[in-house]
mmCIF file of C-alpha atoms in Angstrom:
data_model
loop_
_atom_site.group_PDB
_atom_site.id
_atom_site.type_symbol
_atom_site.label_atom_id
_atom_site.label_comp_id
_atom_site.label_asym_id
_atom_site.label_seq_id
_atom_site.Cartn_x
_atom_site.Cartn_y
_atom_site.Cartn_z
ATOM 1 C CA UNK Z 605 -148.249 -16.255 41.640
ATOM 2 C CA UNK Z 606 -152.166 -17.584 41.857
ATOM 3 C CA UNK Z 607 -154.648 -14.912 42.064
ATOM 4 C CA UNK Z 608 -157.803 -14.878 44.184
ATOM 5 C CA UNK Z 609 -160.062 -18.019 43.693
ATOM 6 C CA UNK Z 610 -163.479 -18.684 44.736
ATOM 7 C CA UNK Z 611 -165.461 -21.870 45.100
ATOM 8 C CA UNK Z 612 -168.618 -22.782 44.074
ATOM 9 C CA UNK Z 613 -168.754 -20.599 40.651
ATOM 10 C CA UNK Z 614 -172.665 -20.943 40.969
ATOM 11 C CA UNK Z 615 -174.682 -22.108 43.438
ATOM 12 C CA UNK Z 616 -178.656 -22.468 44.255
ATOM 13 C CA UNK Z 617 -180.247 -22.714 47.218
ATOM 14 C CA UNK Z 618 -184.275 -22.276 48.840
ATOM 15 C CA UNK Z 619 -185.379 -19.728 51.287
ATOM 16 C CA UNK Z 620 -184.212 -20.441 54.674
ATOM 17 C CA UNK Z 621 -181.045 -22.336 53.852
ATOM 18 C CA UNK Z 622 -177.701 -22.188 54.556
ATOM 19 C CA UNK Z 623 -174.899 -21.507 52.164
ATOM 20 C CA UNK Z 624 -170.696 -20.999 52.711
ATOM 21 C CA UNK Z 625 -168.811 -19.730 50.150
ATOM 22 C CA UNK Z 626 -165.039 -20.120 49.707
ATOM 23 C CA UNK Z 627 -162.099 -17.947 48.872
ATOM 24 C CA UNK Z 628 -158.388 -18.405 48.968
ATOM 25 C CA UNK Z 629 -156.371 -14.986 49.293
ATOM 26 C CA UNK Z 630 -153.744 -14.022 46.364
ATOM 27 C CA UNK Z 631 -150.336 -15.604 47.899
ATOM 28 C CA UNK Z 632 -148.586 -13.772 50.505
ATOM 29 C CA UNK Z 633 -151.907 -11.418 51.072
ATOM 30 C CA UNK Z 634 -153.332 -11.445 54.934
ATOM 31 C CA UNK Z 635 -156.797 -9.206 54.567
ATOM 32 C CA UNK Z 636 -160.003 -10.591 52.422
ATOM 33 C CA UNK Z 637 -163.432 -8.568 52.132
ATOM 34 C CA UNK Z 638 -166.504 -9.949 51.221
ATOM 35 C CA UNK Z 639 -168.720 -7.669 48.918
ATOM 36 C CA UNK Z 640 -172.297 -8.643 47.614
ATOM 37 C CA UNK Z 641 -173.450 -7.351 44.468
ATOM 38 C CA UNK Z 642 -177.180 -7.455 43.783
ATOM 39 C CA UNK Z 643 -177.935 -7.254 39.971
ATOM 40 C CA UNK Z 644 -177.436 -4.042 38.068
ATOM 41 C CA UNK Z 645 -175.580 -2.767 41.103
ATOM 42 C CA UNK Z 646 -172.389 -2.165 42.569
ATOM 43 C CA UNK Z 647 -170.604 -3.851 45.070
ATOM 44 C CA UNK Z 648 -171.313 -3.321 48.581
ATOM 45 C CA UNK Z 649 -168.911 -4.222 51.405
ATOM 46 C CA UNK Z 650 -170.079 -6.861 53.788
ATOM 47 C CA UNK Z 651 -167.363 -7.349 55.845
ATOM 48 C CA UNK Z 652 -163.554 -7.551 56.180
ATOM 49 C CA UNK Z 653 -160.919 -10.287 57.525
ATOM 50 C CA UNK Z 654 -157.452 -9.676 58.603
ATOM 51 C CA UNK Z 655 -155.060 -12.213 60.202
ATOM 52 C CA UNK Z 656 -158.112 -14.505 61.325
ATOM 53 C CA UNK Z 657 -160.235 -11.460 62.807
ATOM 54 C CA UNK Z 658 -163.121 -9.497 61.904
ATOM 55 C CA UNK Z 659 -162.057 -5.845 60.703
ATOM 56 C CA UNK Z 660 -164.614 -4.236 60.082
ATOM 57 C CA UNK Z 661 -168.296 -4.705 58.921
ATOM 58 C CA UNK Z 662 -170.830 -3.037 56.506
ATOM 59 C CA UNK Z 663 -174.505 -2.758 56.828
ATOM 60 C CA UNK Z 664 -175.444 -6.768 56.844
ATOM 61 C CA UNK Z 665 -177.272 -8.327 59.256
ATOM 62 C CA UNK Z 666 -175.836 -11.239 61.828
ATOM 63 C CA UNK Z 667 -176.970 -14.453 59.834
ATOM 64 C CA UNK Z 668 -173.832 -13.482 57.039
ATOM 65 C CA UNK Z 669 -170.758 -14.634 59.453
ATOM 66 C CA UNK Z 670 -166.982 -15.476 57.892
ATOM 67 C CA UNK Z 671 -163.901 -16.735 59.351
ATOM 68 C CA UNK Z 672 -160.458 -16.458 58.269
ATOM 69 C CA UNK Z 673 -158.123 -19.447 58.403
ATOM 70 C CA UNK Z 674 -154.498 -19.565 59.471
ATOM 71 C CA UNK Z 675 -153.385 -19.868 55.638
ATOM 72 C CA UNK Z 676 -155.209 -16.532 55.399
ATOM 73 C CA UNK Z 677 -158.110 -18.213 53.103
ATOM 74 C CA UNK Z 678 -161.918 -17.489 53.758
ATOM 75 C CA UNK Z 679 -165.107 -18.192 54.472
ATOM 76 C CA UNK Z 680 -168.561 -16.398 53.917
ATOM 77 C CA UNK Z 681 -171.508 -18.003 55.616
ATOM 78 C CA UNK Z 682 -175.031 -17.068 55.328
ATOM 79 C CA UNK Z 683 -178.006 -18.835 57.281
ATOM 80 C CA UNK Z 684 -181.921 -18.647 56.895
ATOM 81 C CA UNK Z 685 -181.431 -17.362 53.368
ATOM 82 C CA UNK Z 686 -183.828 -14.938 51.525
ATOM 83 C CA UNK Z 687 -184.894 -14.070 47.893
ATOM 84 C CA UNK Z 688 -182.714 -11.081 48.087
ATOM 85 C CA UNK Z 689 -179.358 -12.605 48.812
ATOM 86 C CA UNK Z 690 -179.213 -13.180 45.165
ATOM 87 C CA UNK Z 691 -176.348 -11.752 44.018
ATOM 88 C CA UNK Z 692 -172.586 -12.312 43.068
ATOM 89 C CA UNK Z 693 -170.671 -12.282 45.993
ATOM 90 C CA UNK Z 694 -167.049 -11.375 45.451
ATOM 91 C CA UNK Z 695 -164.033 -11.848 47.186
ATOM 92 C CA UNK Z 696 -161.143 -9.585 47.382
ATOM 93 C CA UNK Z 697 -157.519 -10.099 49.219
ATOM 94 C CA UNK Z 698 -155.018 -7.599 49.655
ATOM 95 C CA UNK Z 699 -151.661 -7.309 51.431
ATOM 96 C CA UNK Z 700 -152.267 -5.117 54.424
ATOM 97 C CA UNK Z 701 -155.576 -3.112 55.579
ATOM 98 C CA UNK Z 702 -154.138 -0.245 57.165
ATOM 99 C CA UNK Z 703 -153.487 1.484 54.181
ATOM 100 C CA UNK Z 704 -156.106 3.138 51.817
ATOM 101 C CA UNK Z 705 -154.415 3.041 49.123
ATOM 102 C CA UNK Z 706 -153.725 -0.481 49.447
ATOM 103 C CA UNK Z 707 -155.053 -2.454 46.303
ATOM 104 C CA UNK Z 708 -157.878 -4.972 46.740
ATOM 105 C CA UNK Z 709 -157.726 -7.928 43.893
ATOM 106 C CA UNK Z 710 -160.883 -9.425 43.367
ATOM 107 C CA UNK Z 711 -161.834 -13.084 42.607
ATOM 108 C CA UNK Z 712 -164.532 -14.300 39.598
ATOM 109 C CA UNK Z 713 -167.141 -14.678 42.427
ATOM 110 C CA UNK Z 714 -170.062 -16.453 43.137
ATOM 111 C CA UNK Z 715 -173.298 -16.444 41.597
ATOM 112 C CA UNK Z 716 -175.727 -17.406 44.189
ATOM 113 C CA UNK Z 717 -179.367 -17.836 43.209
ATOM 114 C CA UNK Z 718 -182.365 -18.260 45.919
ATOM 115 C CA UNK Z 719 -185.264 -19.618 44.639
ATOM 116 C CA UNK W 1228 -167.557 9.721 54.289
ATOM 117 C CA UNK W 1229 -166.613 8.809 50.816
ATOM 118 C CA UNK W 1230 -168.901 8.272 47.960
ATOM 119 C CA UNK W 1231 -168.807 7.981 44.336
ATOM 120 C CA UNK W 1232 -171.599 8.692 42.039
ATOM 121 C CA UNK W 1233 -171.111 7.241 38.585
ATOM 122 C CA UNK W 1234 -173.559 9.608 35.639
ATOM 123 C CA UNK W 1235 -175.097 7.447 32.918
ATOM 124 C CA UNK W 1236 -176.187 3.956 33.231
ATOM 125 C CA UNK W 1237 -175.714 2.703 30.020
ATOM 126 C CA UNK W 1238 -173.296 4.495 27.705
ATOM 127 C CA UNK W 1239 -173.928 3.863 23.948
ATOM 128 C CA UNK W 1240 -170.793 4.702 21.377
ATOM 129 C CA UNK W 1241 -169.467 3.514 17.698
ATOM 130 C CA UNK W 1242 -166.460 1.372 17.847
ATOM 131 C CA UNK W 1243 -163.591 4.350 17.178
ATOM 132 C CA UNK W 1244 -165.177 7.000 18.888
ATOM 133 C CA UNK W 1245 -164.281 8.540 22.376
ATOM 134 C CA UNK W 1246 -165.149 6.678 25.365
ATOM 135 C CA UNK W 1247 -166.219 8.717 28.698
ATOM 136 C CA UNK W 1248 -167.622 7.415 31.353
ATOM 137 C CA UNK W 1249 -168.005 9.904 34.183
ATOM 138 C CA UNK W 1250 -167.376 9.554 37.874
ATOM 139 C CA UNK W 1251 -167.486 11.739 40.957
ATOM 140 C CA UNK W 1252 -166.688 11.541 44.251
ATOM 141 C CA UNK W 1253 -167.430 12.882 47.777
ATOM 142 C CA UNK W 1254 -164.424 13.027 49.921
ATOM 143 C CA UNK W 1255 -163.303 15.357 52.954
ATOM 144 C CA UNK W 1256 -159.741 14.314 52.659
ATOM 145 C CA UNK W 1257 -157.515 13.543 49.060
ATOM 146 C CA UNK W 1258 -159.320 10.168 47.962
ATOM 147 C CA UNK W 1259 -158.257 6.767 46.728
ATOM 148 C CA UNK W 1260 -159.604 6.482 43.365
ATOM 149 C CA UNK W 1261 -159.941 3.343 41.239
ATOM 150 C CA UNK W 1262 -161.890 2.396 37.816
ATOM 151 C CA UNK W 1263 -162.604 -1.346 36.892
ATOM 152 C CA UNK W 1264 -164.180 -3.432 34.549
ATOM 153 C CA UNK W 1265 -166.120 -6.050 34.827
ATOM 154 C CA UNK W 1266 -166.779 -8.261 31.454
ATOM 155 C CA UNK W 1267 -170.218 -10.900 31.897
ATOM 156 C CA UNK W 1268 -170.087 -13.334 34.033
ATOM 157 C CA UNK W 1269 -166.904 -12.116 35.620
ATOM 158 C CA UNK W 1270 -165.175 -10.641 38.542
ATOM 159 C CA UNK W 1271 -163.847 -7.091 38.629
ATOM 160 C CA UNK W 1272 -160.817 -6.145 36.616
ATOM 161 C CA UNK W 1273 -158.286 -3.147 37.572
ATOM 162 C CA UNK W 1274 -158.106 -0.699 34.715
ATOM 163 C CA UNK W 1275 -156.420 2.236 36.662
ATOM 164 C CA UNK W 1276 -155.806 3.423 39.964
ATOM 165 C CA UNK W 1277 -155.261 7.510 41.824
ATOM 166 C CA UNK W 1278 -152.782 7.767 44.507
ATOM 167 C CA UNK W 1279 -152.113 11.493 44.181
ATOM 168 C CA UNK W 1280 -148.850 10.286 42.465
ATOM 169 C CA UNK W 1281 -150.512 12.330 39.334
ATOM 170 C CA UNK W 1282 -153.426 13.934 38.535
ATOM 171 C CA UNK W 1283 -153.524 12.055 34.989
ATOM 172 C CA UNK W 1284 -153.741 8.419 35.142
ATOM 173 C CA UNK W 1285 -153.037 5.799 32.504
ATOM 174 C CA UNK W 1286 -154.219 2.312 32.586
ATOM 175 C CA UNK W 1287 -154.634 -1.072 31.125
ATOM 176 C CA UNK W 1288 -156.097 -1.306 27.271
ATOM 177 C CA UNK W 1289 -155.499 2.361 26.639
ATOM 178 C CA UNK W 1290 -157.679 3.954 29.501
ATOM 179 C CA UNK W 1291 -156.807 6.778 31.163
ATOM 180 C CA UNK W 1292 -158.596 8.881 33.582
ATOM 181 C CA UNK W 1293 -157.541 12.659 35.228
ATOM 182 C CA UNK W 1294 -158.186 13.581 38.607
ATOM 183 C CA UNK W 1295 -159.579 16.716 38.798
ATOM 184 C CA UNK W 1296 -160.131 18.633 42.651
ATOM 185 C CA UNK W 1297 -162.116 21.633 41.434
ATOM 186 C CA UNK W 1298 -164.692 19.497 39.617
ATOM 187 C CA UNK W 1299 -164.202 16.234 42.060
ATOM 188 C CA UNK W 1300 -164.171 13.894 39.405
ATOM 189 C CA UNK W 1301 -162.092 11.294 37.872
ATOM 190 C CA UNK W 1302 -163.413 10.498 34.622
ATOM 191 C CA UNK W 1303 -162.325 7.175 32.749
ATOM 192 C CA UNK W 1304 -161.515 7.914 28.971
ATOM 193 C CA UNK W 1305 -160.415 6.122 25.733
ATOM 194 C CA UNK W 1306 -159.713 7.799 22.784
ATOM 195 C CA UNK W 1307 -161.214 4.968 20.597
ATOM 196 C CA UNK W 1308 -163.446 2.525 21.267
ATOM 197 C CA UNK W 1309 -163.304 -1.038 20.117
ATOM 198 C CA UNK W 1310 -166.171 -3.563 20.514
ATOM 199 C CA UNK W 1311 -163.880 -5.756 23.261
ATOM 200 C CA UNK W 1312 -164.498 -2.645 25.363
ATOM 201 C CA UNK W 1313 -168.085 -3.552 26.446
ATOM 202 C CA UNK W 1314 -168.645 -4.304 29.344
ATOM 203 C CA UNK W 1315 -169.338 -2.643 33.273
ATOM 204 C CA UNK W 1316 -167.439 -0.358 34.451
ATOM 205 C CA UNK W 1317 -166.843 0.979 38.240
ATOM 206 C CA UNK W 1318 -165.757 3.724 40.048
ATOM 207 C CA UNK W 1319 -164.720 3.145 43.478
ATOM 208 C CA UNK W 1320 -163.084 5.053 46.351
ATOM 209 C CA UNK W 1321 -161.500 3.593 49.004
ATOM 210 C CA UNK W 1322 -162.409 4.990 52.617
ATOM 211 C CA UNK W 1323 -159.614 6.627 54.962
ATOM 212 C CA UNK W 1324 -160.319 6.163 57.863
ATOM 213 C CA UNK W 1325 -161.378 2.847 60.454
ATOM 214 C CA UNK W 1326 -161.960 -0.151 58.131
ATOM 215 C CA UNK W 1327 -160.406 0.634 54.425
ATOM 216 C CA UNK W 1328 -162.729 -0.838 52.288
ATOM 217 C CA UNK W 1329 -163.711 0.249 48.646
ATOM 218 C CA UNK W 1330 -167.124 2.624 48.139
ATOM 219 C CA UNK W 1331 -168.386 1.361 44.691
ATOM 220 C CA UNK W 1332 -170.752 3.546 42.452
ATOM 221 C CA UNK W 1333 -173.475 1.989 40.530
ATOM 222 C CA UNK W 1334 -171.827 1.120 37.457
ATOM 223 C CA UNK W 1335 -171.837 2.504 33.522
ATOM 224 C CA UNK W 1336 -172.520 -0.534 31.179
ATOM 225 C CA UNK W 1337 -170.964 0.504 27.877
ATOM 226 C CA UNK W 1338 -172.170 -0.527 25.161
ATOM 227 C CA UNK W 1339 -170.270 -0.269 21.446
ATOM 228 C CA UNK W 1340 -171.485 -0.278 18.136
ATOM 229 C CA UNK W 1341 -170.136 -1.625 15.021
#
């Protein structure tokens, strides 16, 4: 069974660019959220995929966008980047999102710097 | 809404003493509860999980953590440290209702001394 994987490990980019980060789901999982975490904090929930649509959003603003793909992998996309999207953005899939006790398995992440 | 609040930053103990890292939580309804770890460098790592199955919850690398209503907290404890055991560690509770997502607190980095 392959876990959660995310591509680039590391990345850096300059104020105003854009960036997409990748993340294929554990195998046979259909949901993957997106959470950023800003150094010496805790994760916070950016948004949430299930079968190909949006489920759900936290407090981020319109330039960080996703899509989910028909093999359930994922995509985080953030435009007109600022200093503050530093962070380690993490991806987690899990089975079905209905459920709260429904166990999220998270990926290594990405370490995204903006200079 | 749900919320966890995690006491203690940075937690400082001698390898073979008790580990405790607090956590508690703000719920209206019986909440989700999870710890993990998270080593440098690295994603996050399930140590242990609350259902309501049981109020006392055992984990991975001798963890455990009890749920406790009255005092709505669910603190992680080992009963001796060892120096692999530093890292981050998280509390997070998973929301009930509309999008379930997990609520994360703000982390305990443990630190052990030889």
């Amino acid at each position: 069974e392959t876990g959660v994987t995310q591509s680039p490990t590391h990345l850096i980019k300059t104020r105003g660019q854009q960036v997409t980060l990748r993340c294929s789901s554990q195998s046979g999982h259909n949901t993957v959220s997106w959470y950023q975490q800003a150094l010496g904090q805790g994760p916070q929930f950016i948004f949430q995929y299930y079968r190909e649509e949006e489920n759900g959003r936290g407090n981020f603003p319109p330039r960080f966008s996703g899509l989910q793909f028909p093999n359930y992998s994922s995509e985080l996309n953030v435009n007109a980047l600022e200093l503050d999207d530093s962070a380690l953005y993490l991806c987690a899939s899990s089975l079905d999102p209905r459920t709260e006790h429904n166990e999220q398995f998270f990926g290594p992440g990405t370490r995204l710097t903006v200079l | 809404a749900q919320s966890v609040t995690q006491l203690g930053s940075h937690v400082s103990v001698s390898e073979g003493a008790l580990v405790l890292l607090r956590c508690n939580y703000s719920s209206s309804v019986p909440p989700y509860l999870f710890w993990y770890v998270q080593y440098p460098n690295q994603g996050l790592q399930l140590l242990l999980k609350y259902t309501s199955a049981a109020t006392l919850v055992k984990g991975i690398n001798g963890f455990e953590a009890e749920f406790k209503k009255s005092e709505t907290s669910f603190h992680l404890t080992k009963p001796s440290a060892h120096m692999s055991d530093a890292a981050e560690y998280f509390c997070a509770v998973s929301t009930t209702s509309g999008t379930y997502k997990y609520i994360f607190g703000t982390g305990t980095r443990l630190k052990v001394l030889a």
